[in-house]
């Protein structure tokens, strides 16, 4: 969710030069994007997070208090957290699931093109 993002910068970062990037994945569909601050000047990350948690609780009938999890040594002793922490830095998680693509780089130097 975008709360107060510089949308012009975001657009520049997300656009690709079609001539240099050839993908084998499903093409993205462009959608309108806006900041939540356009609709409410008082929205914050915390208020947004709280609203999402409240709606999740309503949708799934969960009425127990949310538990905030911080990275501590105690949590590292829980098996499924250890498994997740071990998986995230792996090559397979970071790159093994990436769709195939070809990226070509062109650059002009004083002495010529590369």
Short mmCIF file of C-alpha atoms in Angstrom, two decimals:
data_model
loop_
_atom_site.label_atom_id
_atom_site.label_comp_id
_atom_site.label_asym_id
_atom_site.label_seq_id
_atom_site.Cartn_x
_atom_site.Cartn_y
_atom_site.Cartn_z
CA UNK A 1 0.00 0.00 0.00
CA UNK A 2 1.29 3.43 -0.83
CA UNK A 3 0.78 6.05 1.84
CA UNK A 4 2.97 8.98 0.76
CA UNK A 5 5.22 7.68 -2.00
CA UNK A 6 6.83 9.86 -4.67
CA UNK A 7 4.80 8.40 -7.52
CA UNK A 8 6.83 10.03 -10.30
CA UNK A 9 9.99 8.36 -8.99
CA UNK A 10 8.18 5.05 -8.54
CA UNK A 11 6.96 5.14 -12.14
CA UNK A 12 10.47 5.79 -13.43
CA UNK A 13 11.81 2.83 -11.44
CA UNK A 14 9.13 0.43 -12.65
CA UNK A 15 9.32 1.26 -16.36
CA UNK A 16 11.60 -0.85 -18.48
CA UNK A 17 13.07 -0.25 -21.90
CA UNK A 18 11.18 -2.87 -23.93
CA UNK A 19 14.11 -3.21 -26.32
CA UNK A 20 16.49 -4.34 -23.59
CA UNK A 21 14.20 -6.64 -21.59
CA UNK A 22 12.69 -9.79 -23.07
CA UNK A 23 10.63 -11.84 -20.61
CA UNK A 24 8.97 -15.20 -20.87
CA UNK A 25 6.48 -14.45 -18.09
CA UNK A 26 2.98 -13.04 -18.16
CA UNK A 27 2.88 -9.38 -19.19
CA UNK A 28 1.96 -6.89 -16.47
CA UNK A 29 -1.26 -4.93 -16.70
CA UNK A 30 -0.85 -1.24 -15.95
CA UNK A 31 -3.19 -0.01 -13.24
CA UNK A 32 -3.82 3.43 -11.79
CA UNK A 33 -1.85 4.08 -8.60
CA UNK A 34 -2.32 6.70 -5.91
CA UNK A 35 -1.26 7.51 -2.36
CA UNK A 36 -3.70 6.96 0.50
CA UNK A 37 -2.83 10.44 1.75
CA UNK A 38 -4.80 11.80 -1.23
CA UNK A 39 -7.92 10.52 0.55
CA UNK A 40 -6.96 11.10 4.18
CA UNK A 41 -4.19 13.36 5.44
CA UNK A 42 -4.11 11.57 8.80
CA UNK A 43 -3.40 8.05 7.52
CA UNK A 44 -0.14 6.54 8.81
CA UNK A 45 1.55 3.18 8.45
CA UNK A 46 0.30 2.18 11.91
CA UNK A 47 -3.30 3.25 11.28
CA UNK A 48 -3.32 1.46 7.93
CA UNK A 49 -1.87 -1.72 9.45
CA UNK A 50 -4.41 -1.62 12.25
CA UNK A 51 -7.28 -1.22 9.74
CA UNK A 52 -6.03 -4.21 7.69
CA UNK A 53 -5.77 -6.38 10.82
CA UNK A 54 -9.27 -5.32 11.93
CA UNK A 55 -10.78 -6.20 8.54
CA UNK A 56 -8.92 -9.54 8.49
CA UNK A 57 -10.36 -10.35 11.92
CA UNK A 58 -13.89 -9.47 10.78
CA UNK A 59 -13.57 -11.48 7.56
CA UNK A 60 -12.27 -14.64 9.27
CA UNK A 61 -14.03 -14.32 12.65
CA UNK A 62 -10.80 -13.99 14.61
CA UNK A 63 -11.20 -12.00 17.80
CA UNK A 64 -8.01 -12.79 19.71
CA UNK A 65 -5.53 -9.92 20.04
CA UNK A 66 -2.90 -9.63 17.33
CA UNK A 67 0.56 -10.76 18.38
CA UNK A 68 3.44 -8.58 17.26
CA UNK A 69 6.53 -10.65 16.51
CA UNK A 70 9.97 -9.06 16.84
CA UNK A 71 13.22 -10.78 15.91
CA UNK A 72 14.67 -12.16 19.13
CA UNK A 73 16.78 -15.13 20.08
CA UNK A 74 13.67 -16.77 21.60
CA UNK A 75 11.92 -16.80 18.22
CA UNK A 76 14.93 -18.29 16.51
CA UNK A 77 14.40 -21.43 18.59
CA UNK A 78 10.98 -22.07 16.99
CA UNK A 79 11.38 -24.71 14.27
CA UNK A 80 9.19 -23.18 11.52
CA UNK A 81 10.85 -19.78 12.02
CA UNK A 82 14.28 -21.42 11.78
CA UNK A 83 13.18 -23.10 8.56
CA UNK A 84 11.99 -19.80 7.06
CA UNK A 85 15.14 -17.96 8.11
CA UNK A 86 17.23 -20.71 6.53
CA UNK A 87 15.24 -20.63 3.28
CA UNK A 88 15.22 -16.87 2.62
CA UNK A 89 18.97 -16.41 2.01
CA UNK A 90 19.13 -19.49 -0.23
CA UNK A 91 19.88 -19.21 -3.94
CA UNK A 92 16.80 -21.25 -4.78
CA UNK A 93 14.44 -18.89 -2.94
CA UNK A 94 16.01 -15.70 -4.32
CA UNK A 95 16.74 -16.76 -7.90
CA UNK A 96 15.41 -20.29 -8.50
CA UNK A 97 11.81 -19.13 -8.81
CA UNK A 98 12.54 -16.15 -11.06
CA UNK A 99 10.91 -16.36 -14.51
CA UNK A 100 13.33 -16.59 -17.40
CA UNK A 101 14.29 -13.33 -19.08
CA UNK A 102 16.99 -11.85 -21.26
CA UNK A 103 18.40 -8.42 -20.49
CA UNK A 104 20.62 -6.59 -22.97
CA UNK A 105 22.73 -3.61 -21.91
CA UNK A 106 23.78 -0.91 -24.38
CA UNK A 107 26.05 1.94 -23.36
CA UNK A 108 27.77 4.70 -25.33
CA UNK A 109 31.28 5.70 -24.29
CA UNK A 110 33.63 8.36 -25.66
CA UNK A 111 35.47 5.62 -27.57
CA UNK A 112 32.34 3.91 -28.96
CA UNK A 113 29.35 1.74 -28.11
CA UNK A 114 29.33 -1.42 -26.03
#
